[in-house]
């Protein structure tokens, strides 16, 4: 009745495929239908961008400007993070503890058993040497570190025998 390879439509929504069988779908493939549907609804700018042979200058300029904005925001974020980490109280306490320990070691190696106040830039180190009450020839060394506001950050206490 029908020759193979030709497409004909019967009554209603029933169609005849290219190989001669009855089918509820028309002879177009699914891919062909979906592509034609997609291209009908894509805006003209997107179609011309994706399927043109060259990139327009305005798109390149917009890309460069957006990259500059992103890098500026990233740089500002890193700067804020670094400032927050530098003002952290734990970092200052760690530095104070290290300076106090270094002062104790230097006092013992140089045998400089005197009461002193040392100004390290953000810290003030107070060293107090006094005789130990329970043993007459033993001295006690107390080293304390204070910040600029006078808050105690670190303490080192040690007994020193001659």
PDB file of N, CA and C in Angstrom, residues 45-107:
ATOM      1  N   UNK A  45      20.561  36.603  21.108  1.00  0.00           N
ATOM      2  CA  UNK A  45      21.935  36.883  21.543  1.00  0.00           C
ATOM      3  C   UNK A  45      22.677  35.603  21.887  1.00  0.00           C
ATOM      4  N   UNK A  46      21.999  34.670  22.570  1.00  0.00           N
ATOM      5  CA  UNK A  46      22.661  33.416  22.916  1.00  0.00           C
ATOM      6  C   UNK A  46      22.947  32.585  21.679  1.00  0.00           C
ATOM      7  N   UNK A  47      21.988  32.544  20.758  1.00  0.00           N
ATOM      8  CA  UNK A  47      22.220  31.765  19.542  1.00  0.00           C
ATOM      9  C   UNK A  47      23.386  32.335  18.751  1.00  0.00           C
ATOM     10  N   UNK A  48      23.440  33.650  18.642  1.00  0.00           N
ATOM     11  CA  UNK A  48      24.526  34.243  17.864  1.00  0.00           C
ATOM     12  C   UNK A  48      25.869  34.086  18.577  1.00  0.00           C
ATOM     13  N   UNK A  49      25.865  34.058  19.925  1.00  0.00           N
ATOM     14  CA  UNK A  49      27.117  33.885  20.663  1.00  0.00           C
ATOM     15  C   UNK A  49      27.651  32.465  20.516  1.00  0.00           C
ATOM     16  N   UNK A  50      26.799  31.463  20.717  1.00  0.00           N
ATOM     17  CA  UNK A  50      27.268  30.086  20.702  1.00  0.00           C
ATOM     18  C   UNK A  50      27.585  29.584  19.300  1.00  0.00           C
ATOM     19  N   UNK A  51      26.955  30.125  18.300  1.00  0.00           N
ATOM     20  CA  UNK A  51      27.138  29.581  16.961  1.00  0.00           C
ATOM     21  C   UNK A  51      27.803  30.556  16.006  1.00  0.00           C
ATOM     22  N   UNK A  52      28.431  31.592  16.531  1.00  0.00           N
ATOM     23  CA  UNK A  52      29.184  32.486  15.658  1.00  0.00           C
ATOM     24  C   UNK A  52      30.624  31.998  15.596  1.00  0.00           C
ATOM     25  N   UNK A  53      31.330  32.389  14.574  1.00  0.00           N
ATOM     26  CA  UNK A  53      32.696  31.905  14.397  1.00  0.00           C
ATOM     27  C   UNK A  53      33.713  32.741  15.164  1.00  0.00           C
ATOM     28  N   UNK A  54      33.338  33.886  15.691  1.00  0.00           N
ATOM     29  CA  UNK A  54      34.277  34.723  16.425  1.00  0.00           C
ATOM     30  C   UNK A  54      33.615  35.274  17.679  1.00  0.00           C
ATOM     31  N   UNK A  55      34.440  35.642  18.660  1.00  0.00           N
ATOM     32  CA  UNK A  55      33.948  36.218  19.907  1.00  0.00           C
ATOM     33  C   UNK A  55      33.937  37.727  19.750  1.00  0.00           C
ATOM     34  N   UNK A  56      32.868  38.326  20.148  1.00  0.00           N
ATOM     35  CA  UNK A  56      32.759  39.771  20.005  1.00  0.00           C
ATOM     36  C   UNK A  56      33.592  40.470  21.075  1.00  0.00           C
ATOM     37  N   UNK A  57      34.026  41.674  20.793  1.00  0.00           N
ATOM     38  CA  UNK A  57      34.880  42.421  21.708  1.00  0.00           C
ATOM     39  C   UNK A  57      34.195  42.815  22.996  1.00  0.00           C
ATOM     40  N   UNK A  58      32.915  43.083  22.945  1.00  0.00           N
ATOM     41  CA  UNK A  58      32.223  43.495  24.165  1.00  0.00           C
ATOM     42  C   UNK A  58      32.154  42.351  25.167  1.00  0.00           C
ATOM     43  N   UNK A  59      32.029  41.130  24.699  1.00  0.00           N
ATOM     44  CA  UNK A  59      31.984  39.982  25.599  1.00  0.00           C
ATOM     45  C   UNK A  59      33.350  39.781  26.253  1.00  0.00           C
ATOM     46  N   UNK A  60      34.404  39.973  25.515  1.00  0.00           N
ATOM     47  CA  UNK A  60      35.752  39.861  26.065  1.00  0.00           C
ATOM     48  C   UNK A  60      35.992  40.948  27.117  1.00  0.00           C
ATOM     49  N   UNK A  61      35.539  42.149  26.850  1.00  0.00           N
ATOM     50  CA  UNK A  61      35.687  43.247  27.799  1.00  0.00           C
ATOM     51  C   UNK A  61      34.895  42.975  29.073  1.00  0.00           C
ATOM     52  N   UNK A  62      33.683  42.458  28.940  1.00  0.00           N
ATOM     53  CA  UNK A  62      32.880  42.121  30.116  1.00  0.00           C
ATOM     54  C   UNK A  62      33.549  41.036  30.946  1.00  0.00           C
ATOM     55  N   UNK A  63      34.161  40.075  30.289  1.00  0.00           N
ATOM     56  CA  UNK A  63      34.856  39.005  31.013  1.00  0.00           C
ATOM     57  C   UNK A  63      36.034  39.558  31.806  1.00  0.00           C
ATOM     58  N   UNK A  64      36.787  40.441  31.209  1.00  0.00           N
ATOM     59  CA  UNK A  64      37.945  41.022  31.896  1.00  0.00           C
ATOM     60  C   UNK A  64      37.491  41.858  33.093  1.00  0.00           C
ATOM     61  N   UNK A  65      36.441  42.638  32.913  1.00  0.00           N
ATOM     62  CA  UNK A  65      35.937  43.460  34.019  1.00  0.00           C
ATOM     63  C   UNK A  65      35.423  42.585  35.151  1.00  0.00           C
ATOM     64  N   UNK A  66      34.712  41.512  34.823  1.00  0.00           N
ATOM     65  CA  UNK A  66      34.212  40.622  35.882  1.00  0.00           C
ATOM     66  C   UNK A  66      35.365  39.937  36.613  1.00  0.00           C
ATOM     67  N   UNK A  67      36.428  39.573  35.898  1.00  0.00           N
ATOM     68  CA  UNK A  67      37.592  38.973  36.558  1.00  0.00           C
ATOM     69  C   UNK A  67      38.258  39.982  37.493  1.00  0.00           C
ATOM     70  N   UNK A  68      38.325  41.232  37.089  1.00  0.00           N
ATOM     71  CA  UNK A  68      38.918  42.267  37.944  1.00  0.00           C
ATOM     72  C   UNK A  68      38.082  42.449  39.208  1.00  0.00           C
ATOM     73  N   UNK A  69      36.766  42.444  39.069  1.00  0.00           N
ATOM     74  CA  UNK A  69      35.890  42.595  40.238  1.00  0.00           C
ATOM     75  C   UNK A  69      36.058  41.419  41.189  1.00  0.00           C
ATOM     76  N   UNK A  70      36.111  40.206  40.654  1.00  0.00           N
ATOM     77  CA  UNK A  70      36.273  39.017  41.498  1.00  0.00           C
ATOM     78  C   UNK A  70      37.617  39.049  42.219  1.00  0.00           C
ATOM     79  N   UNK A  71      38.688  39.413  41.526  1.00  0.00           N
ATOM     80  CA  UNK A  71      40.009  39.456  42.150  1.00  0.00           C
ATOM     81  C   UNK A  71      40.086  40.561  43.215  1.00  0.00           C
ATOM     82  N   UNK A  72      39.420  41.685  42.994  1.00  0.00           N
ATOM     83  CA  UNK A  72      39.393  42.751  43.997  1.00  0.00           C
ATOM     84  C   UNK A  72      38.685  42.284  45.264  1.00  0.00           C
ATOM     85  N   UNK A  73      37.555  41.606  45.091  1.00  0.00           N
ATOM     86  CA  UNK A  73      36.832  41.076  46.260  1.00  0.00           C
ATOM     87  C   UNK A  73      37.670  40.026  46.984  1.00  0.00           C
ATOM     88  N   UNK A  74      38.356  39.175  46.242  1.00  0.00           N
ATOM     89  CA  UNK A  74      39.204  38.150  46.846  1.00  0.00           C
ATOM     90  C   UNK A  74      40.345  38.803  47.628  1.00  0.00           C
ATOM     91  N   UNK A  75      40.967  39.816  47.065  1.00  0.00           N
ATOM     92  CA  UNK A  75      42.047  40.520  47.755  1.00  0.00           C
ATOM     93  C   UNK A  75      41.571  41.215  49.020  1.00  0.00           C
ATOM     94  N   UNK A  76      40.388  41.829  48.962  1.00  0.00           N
ATOM     95  CA  UNK A  76      39.837  42.475  50.159  1.00  0.00           C
ATOM     96  C   UNK A  76      39.538  41.439  51.234  1.00  0.00           C
ATOM     97  N   UNK A  77      39.036  40.287  50.831  1.00  0.00           N
ATOM     98  CA  UNK A  77      38.755  39.221  51.798  1.00  0.00           C
ATOM     99  C   UNK A  77      40.011  38.717  52.471  1.00  0.00           C
ATOM    100  N   UNK A  78      41.069  38.532  51.706  1.00  0.00           N
ATOM    101  CA  UNK A  78      42.343  38.067  52.269  1.00  0.00           C
ATOM    102  C   UNK A  78      42.907  39.112  53.234  1.00  0.00           C
ATOM    103  N   UNK A  79      42.792  40.386  52.887  1.00  0.00           N
ATOM    104  CA  UNK A  79      43.284  41.455  53.763  1.00  0.00           C
ATOM    105  C   UNK A  79      42.525  41.474  55.088  1.00  0.00           C
ATOM    106  N   UNK A  80      41.214  41.338  55.022  1.00  0.00           N
ATOM    107  CA  UNK A  80      40.407  41.317  56.248  1.00  0.00           C
ATOM    108  C   UNK A  80      40.768  40.108  57.094  1.00  0.00           C
ATOM    109  N   UNK A  81      40.928  38.952  56.466  1.00  0.00           N
ATOM    110  CA  UNK A  81      41.289  37.729  57.196  1.00  0.00           C
ATOM    111  C   UNK A  81      42.648  37.892  57.886  1.00  0.00           C
ATOM    112  N   UNK A  82      43.620  38.470  57.188  1.00  0.00           N
ATOM    113  CA  UNK A  82      44.948  38.670  57.780  1.00  0.00           C
ATOM    114  C   UNK A  82      44.881  39.629  58.971  1.00  0.00           C
ATOM    115  N   UNK A  83      44.089  40.689  58.860  1.00  0.00           N
ATOM    116  CA  UNK A  83      43.956  41.633  59.978  1.00  0.00           C
ATOM    117  C   UNK A  83      43.303  40.984  61.186  1.00  0.00           C
ATOM    118  N   UNK A  84      42.297  40.168  60.948  1.00  0.00           N
ATOM    119  CA  UNK A  84      41.631  39.484  62.058  1.00  0.00           C
ATOM    120  C   UNK A  84      42.591  38.519  62.739  1.00  0.00           C
ATOM    121  N   UNK A  85      43.393  37.814  61.961  1.00  0.00           N
ATOM    122  CA  UNK A  85      44.331  36.856  62.541  1.00  0.00           C
ATOM    123  C   UNK A  85      45.454  37.556  63.307  1.00  0.00           C
ATOM    124  N   UNK A  86      45.866  38.737  62.875  1.00  0.00           N
ATOM    125  CA  UNK A  86      46.929  39.447  63.583  1.00  0.00           C
ATOM    126  C   UNK A  86      46.446  40.029  64.903  1.00  0.00           C
ATOM    127  N   UNK A  87      45.200  40.417  64.992  1.00  0.00           N
ATOM    128  CA  UNK A  87      44.690  40.993  66.228  1.00  0.00           C
ATOM    129  C   UNK A  87      44.189  39.927  67.186  1.00  0.00           C
ATOM    130  N   UNK A  88      44.348  38.699  66.830  1.00  0.00           N
ATOM    131  CA  UNK A  88      43.886  37.620  67.692  1.00  0.00           C
ATOM    132  C   UNK A  88      44.694  37.619  68.982  1.00  0.00           C
ATOM    133  N   UNK A  89      44.008  37.482  70.108  1.00  0.00           N
ATOM    134  CA  UNK A  89      44.645  37.536  71.422  1.00  0.00           C
ATOM    135  C   UNK A  89      45.540  36.323  71.657  1.00  0.00           C
ATOM    136  N   UNK A  90      45.193  35.179  71.102  1.00  0.00           N
ATOM    137  CA  UNK A  90      46.005  33.980  71.298  1.00  0.00           C
ATOM    138  C   UNK A  90      47.400  34.144  70.697  1.00  0.00           C
ATOM    139  N   UNK A  91      47.473  34.825  69.581  1.00  0.00           N
ATOM    140  CA  UNK A  91      48.774  35.038  68.953  1.00  0.00           C
ATOM    141  C   UNK A  91      49.665  35.916  69.844  1.00  0.00           C
ATOM    142  N   UNK A  92      49.079  36.927  70.446  1.00  0.00           N
ATOM    143  CA  UNK A  92      49.839  37.808  71.339  1.00  0.00           C
ATOM    144  C   UNK A  92      50.263  37.062  72.602  1.00  0.00           C
ATOM    145  N   UNK A  93      49.391  36.206  73.118  1.00  0.00           N
ATOM    146  CA  UNK A  93      49.750  35.408  74.302  1.00  0.00           C
ATOM    147  C   UNK A  93      50.882  34.437  73.996  1.00  0.00           C
ATOM    148  N   UNK A  94      50.844  33.833  72.832  1.00  0.00           N
ATOM    149  CA  UNK A  94      51.926  32.922  72.452  1.00  0.00           C
ATOM    150  C   UNK A  94      53.248  33.675  72.356  1.00  0.00           C
ATOM    151  N   UNK A  95      53.221  34.845  71.750  1.00  0.00           N
ATOM    152  CA  UNK A  95      54.445  35.645  71.647  1.00  0.00           C
ATOM    153  C   UNK A  95      54.946  36.045  73.030  1.00  0.00           C
ATOM    154  N   UNK A  96      54.029  36.410  73.927  1.00  0.00           N
ATOM    155  CA  UNK A  96      54.414  36.790  75.291  1.00  0.00           C
ATOM    156  C   UNK A  96      55.057  35.615  76.020  1.00  0.00           C
ATOM    157  N   UNK A  97      54.485  34.429  75.867  1.00  0.00           N
ATOM    158  CA  UNK A  97      55.047  33.241  76.519  1.00  0.00           C
ATOM    159  C   UNK A  97      56.454  32.947  75.994  1.00  0.00           C
ATOM    160  N   UNK A  98      56.647  33.086  74.689  1.00  0.00           N
ATOM    161  CA  UNK A  98      57.979  32.848  74.119  1.00  0.00           C
ATOM    162  C   UNK A  98      58.999  33.875  74.610  1.00  0.00           C
ATOM    163  N   UNK A  99      58.598  35.131  74.709  1.00  0.00           N
ATOM    164  CA  UNK A  99      59.512  36.176  75.189  1.00  0.00           C
ATOM    165  C   UNK A  99      59.857  35.952  76.658  1.00  0.00           C
ATOM    166  N   UNK A 100      58.893  35.535  77.459  1.00  0.00           N
ATOM    167  CA  UNK A 100      59.137  35.269  78.883  1.00  0.00           C
ATOM    168  C   UNK A 100      60.110  34.105  79.038  1.00  0.00           C
ATOM    169  N   UNK A 101      59.909  33.035  78.276  1.00  0.00           N
ATOM    170  CA  UNK A 101      60.823  31.883  78.343  1.00  0.00           C
ATOM    171  C   UNK A 101      62.229  32.273  77.887  1.00  0.00           C
ATOM    172  N   UNK A 102      62.310  33.078  76.841  1.00  0.00           N
ATOM    173  CA  UNK A 102      63.619  33.529  76.358  1.00  0.00           C
ATOM    174  C   UNK A 102      64.316  34.400  77.406  1.00  0.00           C
ATOM    175  N   UNK A 103      63.569  35.248  78.086  1.00  0.00           N
ATOM    176  CA  UNK A 103      64.136  36.098  79.138  1.00  0.00           C
ATOM    177  C   UNK A 103      64.655  35.255  80.297  1.00  0.00           C
ATOM    178  N   UNK A 104      63.931  34.210  80.661  1.00  0.00           N
ATOM    179  CA  UNK A 104      64.373  33.321  81.747  1.00  0.00           C
ATOM    180  C   UNK A 104      65.666  32.607  81.367  1.00  0.00           C
ATOM    181  N   UNK A 105      65.757  32.125  80.153  1.00  0.00           N
ATOM    182  CA  UNK A 105      66.976  31.428  79.707  1.00  0.00           C
ATOM    183  C   UNK A 105      68.153  32.396  79.660  1.00  0.00           C
ATOM    184  N   UNK A 106      67.926  33.594  79.131  1.00  0.00           N
ATOM    185  CA  UNK A 106      68.999  34.585  79.050  1.00  0.00           C
ATOM    186  C   UNK A 106      69.465  35.014  80.443  1.00  0.00           C
ATOM    187  N   UNK A 107      68.556  35.141  81.387  1.00  0.00           N
ATOM    188  CA  UNK A 107      68.910  35.525  82.764  1.00  0.00           C
ATOM    189  C   UNK A 107      69.807  34.472  83.397  1.00  0.00           C
TER     190      UNK A 107
END
